[in-house]
């Protein structure tokens, strides 16, 4: 097993703070640790624990070493139960800078740079080639799979070790990704959580999850997106209108309709207007739409294959009858009115927040028109549909009419008119956001006879909250830091590393060696996800194909980024064969290779002589 | 823990701060935590990790007992002590660490308990629900554990030690009853996918009763009666414990020069208790002796995390506790639980 901890170097203590480590693995390795160049992605719960460990271990704690930590998030109250480098007075400040400062207090020699960029394809000008090439290791301190997959792909590309860890409640895990030794993070992921189909969320929910997804989506649409669209139009009407014309589709039409509704039909000038809006929205969502749905698809209706339409898991909905004596209904109307008022900058009367008789009377004052369901209304039932907007034949024409109407309306608006979009903030219990979302979800659940949930549970689901505790977080980072010694020491074999899974609730502690990467073989060649093939010279596409042919591979498609440079299926691509790869990339893929980079990468799809697909590594063409 | 949770609700401030962890262990557990009083005797890298965790979790109070004046050596694995002699000079470990810990959670009362653990009396320990002892002599461990068991109040006892990159945790909860979710799928997964299935479906929860033994009883079990799979760390710790005891050394006050005497003691103990000497590798004893009081920060974090969760489980009476020893060794990365004496299979 690893020679890391199992013996002693027998070195005399040097009376430094690192004596424990020096006596076990010597001052030469300690120096290496101090000069390490590490990229830590994320500065939240895991990040704080890592910074503390790294400061104590002396990693990147010298002028030659460097720890770069990045996180685009700011500190909020609920962070403080784990993220112990932050204090109450740091709320609102960037996590990375506060954490870095606190870590330097633990070890003033820590050489750390704190950034606020989200590590993603959009920040590759910040985290550029030179930055990546200079790293010794990358430490993930993330809370979502998307970011992890992105960092994994960068580490594979630049051939850098990645130390990954995560927690979920009392569970934690640590996973080592070492170039050429182990599989990468993306190699074995759980299948992604299946997202409910759009039509389920929109018309056929059968559990509270669907209702909450819908509720969050309506919240964002009504209170954030539409006001943002309104402001977009008002700040530059001609640009906005031109964009709508260019799009010319059902979505653009829907958006215009909503902006007009906001500025004309449903425009609010007083708080009573907001109450009216909320009451009518209630009627629309929880009564009228249900009546329309069950009119279009009555309880006994059949599908085209002769089966009952409303069979499980579909639940047959019933419309709600509003009553101001029902506290949950009244609360919902008031909360929604308050947020509506906020978007229009209308002052909120005190009685709205205390919900008493005055409030109930105000709601009862609203005149609610009778509703009659109509024939021929299209309702999307296809599970594969990705949009709810039903395209119609003449979207472009309708859009023109809407644009004209919008321009007329804008002339009637007072000068300086604008709206205040609301961004969903789940953790502020006084802002009414969760009241509205939970209200939306529970009323909908009531329609479909789905059990309702309390605000706490609603917040958990709608806010996509991950339950988290300090103990599991501390443990995860301890496990990773033990592996980090091995990474920075270098020269360890795959069996020396440890992936760990632990569950402090049980308690369960389980370790395993990391899995080697999958090897692909072709004739006498073999490679893994870590390999890249290099071709030097400013070659042509034809020369590239020939180079691959020599390996017994018949390339039929070459792409760069998201653009196709060459495909054997397209006759006109034959013209490109004698042109330089770099030139075609520049022209077709708009690939401008910066001056500090001498190569570009292409993805080549190949077959062997038996017409079997062969998954080959990325090919780097060093054309400069 | 003591009496059941009372009727008062958590304050808005507590709900906001503890939101993420309440979703793990529930409101009832959080209320119990806020009424729990913890004493930690012995301030070092591992125990301050533990302290960080339980202060963040929101225990009622934490008292630290360690009168040793801070020296430079103490800074190595202890992130609570600032590297500034003008700040820590002349103060005790407990004093300096208390100041830092207070900042982590203003709702927890963090205080210094002056005194010597080997001299504390019964009425003193009655103030606490949980006592954690670290780097204490065998005599002190036995003394305090015995005192805990004699009180009419139920006091949970833990000892934790980290030498080099190895750790030992001992747990004595005396009579302990707690709730355990019945196996059968992953309850948390189900809650995430079908949150309408409220998890307080009482059919899925058992109430378990278990009994723990004292340290005295545990370490008195003859080695020949232990399972062949018992980890070598258990034996190694007992040999060192015995050595320090008979030589009158402070815990961790050892070095490689003690090796010959320790090997002789190993032979003696193995002969007496019929254990093959090869079960306690010389290399392991070397490591532990050479380490003295040195701890590796990542191992402190691991042990502090495990111990933190154990204490939270026992206060909240939810979840299987470690019964009754836990060992960690970074050399092989293994964590192992030992039940000593072994519970007879029914």
CSV table of N, CA and C in Angstrom, one decimal, chain B residues 97-225:
chain,number,residue,atom,x,y,z
B,97,UNK,N,-8.7,28.9,22.5
B,97,UNK,CA,-9.7,28.2,21.5
B,97,UNK,C,-11.1,28.6,21.8
B,98,UNK,N,-11.5,28.9,23.0
B,98,UNK,CA,-12.8,29.3,23.3
B,98,UNK,C,-13.1,30.6,22.6
B,99,UNK,N,-12.2,31.5,22.6
B,99,UNK,CA,-12.4,32.8,21.9
B,99,UNK,C,-12.7,32.6,20.5
B,100,UNK,N,-12.0,31.7,19.8
B,100,UNK,CA,-12.2,31.5,18.4
B,100,UNK,C,-13.6,30.8,18.1
B,101,UNK,N,-13.9,29.8,19.0
B,101,UNK,CA,-15.1,29.0,18.8
B,101,UNK,C,-16.3,29.8,19.0
B,102,UNK,N,-16.3,30.8,19.8
B,102,UNK,CA,-17.5,31.7,20.1
B,102,UNK,C,-18.0,32.3,18.7
B,103,UNK,N,-17.0,32.6,17.9
B,103,UNK,CA,-17.3,33.3,16.6
B,103,UNK,C,-18.1,32.4,15.7
B,104,UNK,N,-18.0,31.1,15.9
B,104,UNK,CA,-18.6,30.2,14.9
B,104,UNK,C,-20.1,30.1,15.0
B,105,UNK,N,-20.6,30.4,16.2
B,105,UNK,CA,-22.0,30.4,16.4
B,105,UNK,C,-22.4,31.1,17.7
B,106,UNK,N,-22.8,32.4,17.6
B,106,UNK,CA,-23.1,33.2,18.7
B,106,UNK,C,-24.2,32.6,19.6
B,107,UNK,N,-25.0,31.6,19.1
B,107,UNK,CA,-26.0,31.1,19.9
B,107,UNK,C,-25.6,30.0,20.9
B,108,UNK,N,-24.3,29.6,20.8
B,108,UNK,CA,-23.8,28.5,21.7
B,108,UNK,C,-22.9,29.2,22.7
B,109,UNK,N,-23.1,28.8,24.0
B,109,UNK,CA,-22.4,29.3,25.1
B,109,UNK,C,-21.0,28.5,25.2
B,110,UNK,N,-19.9,29.2,24.8
B,110,UNK,CA,-18.6,28.5,24.9
B,110,UNK,C,-17.9,29.1,26.0
B,111,UNK,N,-17.4,28.2,26.9
B,111,UNK,CA,-16.7,28.7,28.1
B,111,UNK,C,-15.5,27.9,28.5
B,112,UNK,N,-14.6,28.5,29.2
B,112,UNK,CA,-13.4,27.8,29.7
B,112,UNK,C,-13.8,27.1,31.1
B,113,UNK,N,-13.4,25.9,31.2
B,113,UNK,CA,-13.6,25.2,32.5
B,113,UNK,C,-12.2,25.0,33.1
B,114,UNK,N,-11.8,25.8,34.1
B,114,UNK,CA,-10.5,25.6,34.6
B,114,UNK,C,-10.4,24.4,35.5
B,115,UNK,N,-9.3,23.7,35.4
B,115,UNK,CA,-9.1,22.6,36.3
B,115,UNK,C,-8.4,21.4,35.7
B,116,UNK,N,-8.2,20.4,36.4
B,116,UNK,CA,-7.5,19.2,36.0
B,116,UNK,C,-8.5,18.1,35.9
B,117,UNK,N,-8.6,17.5,34.7
B,117,UNK,CA,-9.6,16.4,34.5
B,117,UNK,C,-9.4,15.3,35.6
B,118,UNK,N,-8.2,15.0,36.0
B,118,UNK,CA,-8.0,13.9,37.0
B,118,UNK,C,-8.6,14.2,38.4
B,119,UNK,N,-9.0,15.5,38.6
B,119,UNK,CA,-9.5,15.9,39.9
B,119,UNK,C,-10.9,16.3,39.9
B,120,UNK,N,-11.6,16.2,38.8
B,120,UNK,CA,-13.0,16.8,38.8
B,120,UNK,C,-13.9,15.8,39.6
B,121,UNK,N,-14.9,16.4,40.2
B,121,UNK,CA,-15.8,15.6,41.0
B,121,UNK,C,-17.1,15.4,40.4
B,122,UNK,N,-17.9,14.6,41.1
B,122,UNK,CA,-19.2,14.2,40.5
B,122,UNK,C,-20.2,15.4,40.3
B,123,UNK,N,-20.2,16.3,41.3
B,123,UNK,CA,-21.1,17.4,41.1
B,123,UNK,C,-20.7,18.3,39.9
B,124,UNK,N,-19.5,18.3,39.6
B,124,UNK,CA,-19.0,19.1,38.5
B,124,UNK,C,-19.5,18.5,37.2
B,125,UNK,N,-19.3,17.2,37.1
B,125,UNK,CA,-19.7,16.6,35.8
B,125,UNK,C,-21.3,16.5,35.6
B,126,UNK,N,-22.0,16.7,36.7
B,126,UNK,CA,-23.5,16.7,36.6
B,126,UNK,C,-24.0,17.8,35.7
B,127,UNK,N,-23.1,18.8,35.5
B,127,UNK,CA,-23.6,19.9,34.6
B,127,UNK,C,-23.7,19.5,33.2
B,128,UNK,N,-23.1,18.3,32.8
B,128,UNK,CA,-22.9,18.0,31.4
B,128,UNK,C,-23.8,16.8,31.0
B,129,UNK,N,-24.1,16.7,29.7
B,129,UNK,CA,-24.7,15.6,29.1
B,129,UNK,C,-23.7,14.7,28.4
B,130,UNK,N,-22.7,15.3,27.9
B,130,UNK,CA,-21.7,14.6,27.1
B,130,UNK,C,-20.3,15.0,27.6
B,131,UNK,N,-19.4,14.1,27.8
B,131,UNK,CA,-18.0,14.4,28.2
B,131,UNK,C,-17.1,13.7,27.2
B,132,UNK,N,-16.2,14.5,26.6
B,132,UNK,CA,-15.2,14.0,25.7
B,132,UNK,C,-13.8,14.2,26.3
B,133,UNK,N,-13.1,13.1,26.3
B,133,UNK,CA,-11.7,13.2,26.9
B,133,UNK,C,-10.7,12.8,25.8
B,134,UNK,N,-9.6,13.6,25.8
B,134,UNK,CA,-8.6,13.3,24.8
B,134,UNK,C,-7.2,13.5,25.4
B,135,UNK,N,-6.3,12.6,24.9
B,135,UNK,CA,-4.9,12.7,25.4
B,135,UNK,C,-4.9,12.7,27.0
B,136,UNK,N,-5.6,11.7,27.5
B,136,UNK,CA,-5.7,11.6,29.0
B,136,UNK,C,-5.0,10.3,29.4
B,137,UNK,N,-4.5,10.2,30.5
B,137,UNK,CA,-3.9,9.0,31.0
B,137,UNK,C,-4.9,8.0,31.2
B,138,UNK,N,-4.5,6.7,31.2
B,138,UNK,CA,-5.5,5.6,31.4
B,138,UNK,C,-6.2,5.9,32.8
B,139,UNK,N,-5.5,6.3,33.8
B,139,UNK,CA,-6.0,6.5,35.1
B,139,UNK,C,-7.1,7.5,35.0
B,140,UNK,N,-6.9,8.6,34.3
B,140,UNK,CA,-7.9,9.7,34.2
B,140,UNK,C,-9.1,9.2,33.5
B,141,UNK,N,-8.9,8.4,32.4
B,141,UNK,CA,-10.0,7.9,31.6
B,141,UNK,C,-10.9,7.0,32.5
B,142,UNK,N,-10.3,6.1,33.2
B,142,UNK,CA,-11.0,5.2,34.1
B,142,UNK,C,-11.8,6.0,35.1
B,143,UNK,N,-11.1,7.0,35.7
B,143,UNK,CA,-11.7,7.8,36.8
B,143,UNK,C,-13.0,8.6,36.3
B,144,UNK,N,-12.8,9.2,35.2
B,144,UNK,CA,-14.0,10.0,34.7
B,144,UNK,C,-15.1,9.1,34.2
B,145,UNK,N,-14.7,8.1,33.5
B,145,UNK,CA,-15.7,7.2,33.0
B,145,UNK,C,-16.5,6.6,34.1
B,146,UNK,N,-15.8,6.2,35.2
B,146,UNK,CA,-16.4,5.6,36.4
B,146,UNK,C,-17.4,6.6,37.0
B,147,UNK,N,-16.9,7.9,37.1
B,147,UNK,CA,-17.8,8.9,37.7
B,147,UNK,C,-19.1,9.1,36.9
B,148,UNK,N,-18.9,9.1,35.5
B,148,UNK,CA,-20.1,9.3,34.7
B,148,UNK,C,-21.1,8.2,35.0
B,149,UNK,N,-20.6,7.0,35.1
B,149,UNK,CA,-21.5,5.9,35.3
B,149,UNK,C,-22.2,5.9,36.7
B,150,UNK,N,-21.5,6.5,37.7
B,150,UNK,CA,-22.1,6.5,39.0
B,150,UNK,C,-23.2,7.6,39.2
B,151,UNK,N,-23.2,8.6,38.3
B,151,UNK,CA,-24.2,9.7,38.5
B,151,UNK,C,-25.6,9.2,38.2
B,152,UNK,N,-26.6,9.7,38.8
B,152,UNK,CA,-27.9,9.3,38.5
B,152,UNK,C,-28.3,10.0,37.2
B,153,UNK,N,-27.7,11.1,36.9
B,153,UNK,CA,-28.0,11.7,35.6
B,153,UNK,C,-27.3,10.8,34.5
B,154,UNK,N,-27.9,10.7,33.3
B,154,UNK,CA,-27.3,10.0,32.2
B,154,UNK,C,-26.3,10.9,31.5
B,155,UNK,N,-25.0,10.5,31.7
B,155,UNK,CA,-23.9,11.3,31.0
B,155,UNK,C,-23.2,10.4,30.0
B,156,UNK,N,-23.1,10.8,28.8
B,156,UNK,CA,-22.4,10.0,27.8
B,156,UNK,C,-20.9,10.3,27.8
B,157,UNK,N,-20.1,9.2,27.7
B,157,UNK,CA,-18.7,9.4,27.8
B,157,UNK,C,-18.0,9.0,26.5
B,158,UNK,N,-17.1,9.8,26.0
B,158,UNK,CA,-16.3,9.5,24.8
B,158,UNK,C,-14.8,9.8,25.1
B,159,UNK,N,-13.9,8.9,24.5
B,159,UNK,CA,-12.5,9.3,24.5
B,159,UNK,C,-12.0,9.2,23.0
B,160,UNK,N,-11.2,10.2,22.7
B,160,UNK,CA,-10.7,10.2,21.3
B,160,UNK,C,-9.2,10.5,21.3
B,161,UNK,N,-8.4,9.8,20.6
B,161,UNK,CA,-7.0,10.0,20.5
B,161,UNK,C,-6.5,9.9,19.1
B,162,UNK,N,-5.6,10.8,18.7
B,162,UNK,CA,-5.0,10.7,17.4
B,162,UNK,C,-3.5,10.7,17.5
B,163,UNK,N,-2.9,9.7,17.1
B,163,UNK,CA,-1.4,9.7,17.1
B,163,UNK,C,-0.9,9.5,15.6
B,164,UNK,N,-0.1,10.3,15.2
B,164,UNK,CA,0.4,10.2,13.8
B,164,UNK,C,-0.8,10.3,12.9
B,165,UNK,N,-1.1,9.3,12.1
B,165,UNK,CA,-2.3,9.3,11.3
B,165,UNK,C,-3.2,8.2,11.6
B,166,UNK,N,-3.2,7.8,12.9
B,166,UNK,CA,-4.1,6.8,13.4
B,166,UNK,C,-5.1,7.4,14.4
B,167,UNK,N,-6.2,6.9,14.5
B,167,UNK,CA,-7.2,7.4,15.5
B,167,UNK,C,-8.0,6.3,16.2
B,168,UNK,N,-8.3,6.6,17.5
B,168,UNK,CA,-9.2,5.7,18.3
B,168,UNK,C,-10.3,6.5,18.9
B,169,UNK,N,-11.5,6.0,18.8
B,169,UNK,CA,-12.6,6.6,19.5
B,169,UNK,C,-13.3,5.5,20.3
B,170,UNK,N,-13.5,5.9,21.6
B,170,UNK,CA,-14.2,4.9,22.5
B,170,UNK,C,-15.5,5.6,22.9
B,171,UNK,N,-16.6,4.8,22.9
B,171,UNK,CA,-17.9,5.3,23.2
B,171,UNK,C,-18.6,4.5,24.4
B,172,UNK,N,-19.1,5.2,25.4
B,172,UNK,CA,-19.8,4.6,26.4
B,172,UNK,C,-21.1,5.4,26.7
B,173,UNK,N,-22.2,4.9,26.2
B,173,UNK,CA,-23.5,5.6,26.4
B,173,UNK,C,-24.3,4.9,27.4
B,174,UNK,N,-23.7,4.0,28.2
B,174,UNK,CA,-24.4,3.2,29.2
B,174,UNK,C,-25.7,2.6,28.6
B,175,UNK,N,-26.8,2.9,29.2
B,175,UNK,CA,-28.1,2.4,28.6
B,175,UNK,C,-28.5,3.4,27.6
B,176,UNK,N,-28.7,3.0,26.4
B,176,UNK,CA,-29.1,4.0,25.3
B,176,UNK,C,-30.3,3.5,24.5
B,177,UNK,N,-31.3,4.4,24.4
B,177,UNK,CA,-32.4,4.0,23.5
B,177,UNK,C,-32.5,5.1,22.4
B,178,UNK,N,-32.8,4.6,21.2
B,178,UNK,CA,-32.8,5.6,20.1
B,178,UNK,C,-33.7,5.1,19.0
B,179,UNK,N,-34.0,6.0,18.1
B,179,UNK,CA,-34.8,5.6,16.9
B,179,UNK,C,-34.0,5.3,15.7
B,180,UNK,N,-34.4,4.2,15.0
B,180,UNK,CA,-33.6,3.8,13.9
B,180,UNK,C,-34.6,3.6,12.7
B,181,UNK,N,-34.3,4.1,11.6
B,181,UNK,CA,-35.2,3.9,10.4
B,181,UNK,C,-35.0,2.5,10.0
B,182,UNK,N,-36.1,1.8,9.7
B,182,UNK,CA,-36.0,0.4,9.3
B,182,UNK,C,-35.4,0.3,7.9
B,183,UNK,N,-34.6,-0.7,7.6
B,183,UNK,CA,-34.1,-0.8,6.3
B,183,UNK,C,-35.2,-1.1,5.3
B,184,UNK,N,-34.9,-0.9,4.0
B,184,UNK,CA,-35.9,-1.1,3.0
B,184,UNK,C,-35.9,0.0,2.1
B,185,UNK,N,-34.9,0.0,1.1
B,185,UNK,CA,-34.8,1.0,0.2
B,185,UNK,C,-34.1,2.2,0.8
B,186,UNK,N,-33.9,3.2,0.1
B,186,UNK,CA,-33.2,4.4,0.6
B,186,UNK,C,-34.2,5.4,1.0
B,187,UNK,N,-34.5,5.6,2.3
B,187,UNK,CA,-35.5,6.5,2.6
B,187,UNK,C,-35.3,7.9,2.1
B,188,UNK,N,-34.1,8.4,2.1
B,188,UNK,CA,-33.9,9.8,1.7
B,188,UNK,C,-34.2,9.9,0.2
B,189,UNK,N,-33.8,8.9,-0.6
B,189,UNK,CA,-34.1,9.0,-2.0
B,189,UNK,C,-35.6,9.1,-2.2
B,190,UNK,N,-36.3,8.3,-1.5
B,190,UNK,CA,-37.8,8.3,-1.7
B,190,UNK,C,-38.4,9.6,-1.3
B,191,UNK,N,-37.8,10.2,-0.3
B,191,UNK,CA,-38.3,11.5,0.1
B,191,UNK,C,-38.1,12.5,-1.0
B,192,UNK,N,-37.0,12.4,-1.6
B,192,UNK,CA,-36.7,13.4,-2.7
B,192,UNK,C,-37.6,13.2,-3.9
B,193,UNK,N,-37.9,11.9,-4.2
B,193,UNK,CA,-38.7,11.7,-5.4
B,193,UNK,C,-40.2,11.8,-5.1
B,194,UNK,N,-40.6,11.4,-3.9
B,194,UNK,CA,-42.0,11.4,-3.6
B,194,UNK,C,-42.2,12.0,-2.2
B,195,UNK,N,-41.9,13.3,-2.2
B,195,UNK,CA,-41.9,14.0,-0.9
B,195,UNK,C,-43.3,14.0,-0.2
B,196,UNK,N,-44.3,13.6,-0.9
B,196,UNK,CA,-45.6,13.6,-0.3
B,196,UNK,C,-45.7,12.4,0.7
B,197,UNK,N,-44.8,11.4,0.5
B,197,UNK,CA,-44.7,10.3,1.5
B,197,UNK,C,-44.0,10.8,2.7
B,198,UNK,N,-44.7,11.4,3.7
B,198,UNK,CA,-44.1,11.9,4.8
B,198,UNK,C,-43.2,10.9,5.6
B,199,UNK,N,-42.0,11.2,6.0
B,199,UNK,CA,-41.2,10.2,6.5
B,199,UNK,C,-41.5,9.8,7.9
B,200,UNK,N,-42.4,10.5,8.6
B,200,UNK,CA,-42.8,10.0,9.9
B,200,UNK,C,-43.9,8.9,9.7
B,201,UNK,N,-43.7,8.0,8.9
B,201,UNK,CA,-44.5,6.8,8.8
B,201,UNK,C,-44.1,5.9,9.8
B,202,UNK,N,-44.7,5.9,11.0
B,202,UNK,CA,-44.2,5.2,12.2
B,202,UNK,C,-43.9,3.7,11.9
B,203,UNK,N,-44.5,3.1,10.9
B,203,UNK,CA,-44.2,1.7,10.7
B,203,UNK,C,-42.8,1.5,10.3
B,204,UNK,N,-42.1,2.6,9.8
B,204,UNK,CA,-40.8,2.4,9.3
B,204,UNK,C,-39.7,2.7,10.4
B,205,UNK,N,-40.2,3.0,11.6
B,205,UNK,CA,-39.2,3.4,12.6
B,205,UNK,C,-39.2,2.4,13.8
B,206,UNK,N,-38.0,1.9,14.2
B,206,UNK,CA,-37.9,1.1,15.3
B,206,UNK,C,-37.3,1.9,16.5
B,207,UNK,N,-37.7,1.5,17.7
B,207,UNK,CA,-37.0,2.0,18.9
B,207,UNK,C,-36.0,0.9,19.4
B,208,UNK,N,-34.8,1.3,19.4
B,208,UNK,CA,-33.7,0.3,19.8
B,208,UNK,C,-33.2,0.5,21.2
B,209,UNK,N,-32.9,-0.5,21.9
B,209,UNK,CA,-32.2,-0.4,23.2
B,209,UNK,C,-30.9,-1.1,23.2
B,210,UNK,N,-29.8,-0.4,23.6
B,210,UNK,CA,-28.5,-1.1,23.6
B,210,UNK,C,-27.8,-0.7,24.9
B,211,UNK,N,-26.9,-1.6,25.3
B,211,UNK,CA,-26.1,-1.3,26.5
B,211,UNK,C,-24.6,-1.3,26.2
B,212,UNK,N,-23.9,-0.3,26.8
B,212,UNK,CA,-22.5,-0.1,26.6
B,212,UNK,C,-21.8,-0.5,27.9
B,213,UNK,N,-20.5,-0.9,27.7
B,213,UNK,CA,-19.7,-1.2,28.9
B,213,UNK,C,-18.8,-0.1,29.2
B,214,UNK,N,-18.2,-0.1,30.4
B,214,UNK,CA,-17.3,0.9,30.8
B,214,UNK,C,-15.9,0.6,30.1
B,215,UNK,N,-15.0,1.6,30.2
B,215,UNK,CA,-13.7,1.3,29.7
B,215,UNK,C,-13.0,0.2,30.4
B,216,UNK,N,-13.2,0.2,31.7
B,216,UNK,CA,-12.5,-0.8,32.5
B,216,UNK,C,-12.9,-2.2,32.1
B,217,UNK,N,-14.2,-2.3,31.8
B,217,UNK,CA,-14.7,-3.6,31.4
B,217,UNK,C,-14.2,-4.0,30.1
B,218,UNK,N,-14.2,-3.0,29.1
B,218,UNK,CA,-13.8,-3.3,27.8
B,218,UNK,C,-12.3,-3.7,27.7
B,219,UNK,N,-11.4,-2.9,28.3
B,219,UNK,CA,-10.0,-3.3,28.2
B,219,UNK,C,-9.6,-4.4,29.0
B,220,UNK,N,-10.5,-4.9,29.9
B,220,UNK,CA,-10.1,-6.0,30.7
B,220,UNK,C,-10.4,-7.3,30.0
B,221,UNK,N,-11.0,-7.3,28.9
B,221,UNK,CA,-11.3,-8.5,28.2
B,221,UNK,C,-10.0,-9.1,27.7
B,222,UNK,N,-9.7,-10.4,28.1
B,222,UNK,CA,-8.5,-11.0,27.7
B,222,UNK,C,-8.4,-11.1,26.2
B,223,UNK,N,-7.2,-10.8,25.7
B,223,UNK,CA,-7.1,-10.7,24.2
B,223,UNK,C,-7.4,-12.0,23.5
B,224,UNK,N,-7.3,-13.1,24.2
B,224,UNK,CA,-7.6,-14.4,23.5
B,224,UNK,C,-9.0,-14.5,23.2
B,225,UNK,N,-9.9,-13.7,24.0
B,225,UNK,CA,-11.3,-13.8,23.8
B,225,UNK,C,-11.8,-12.9,22.7
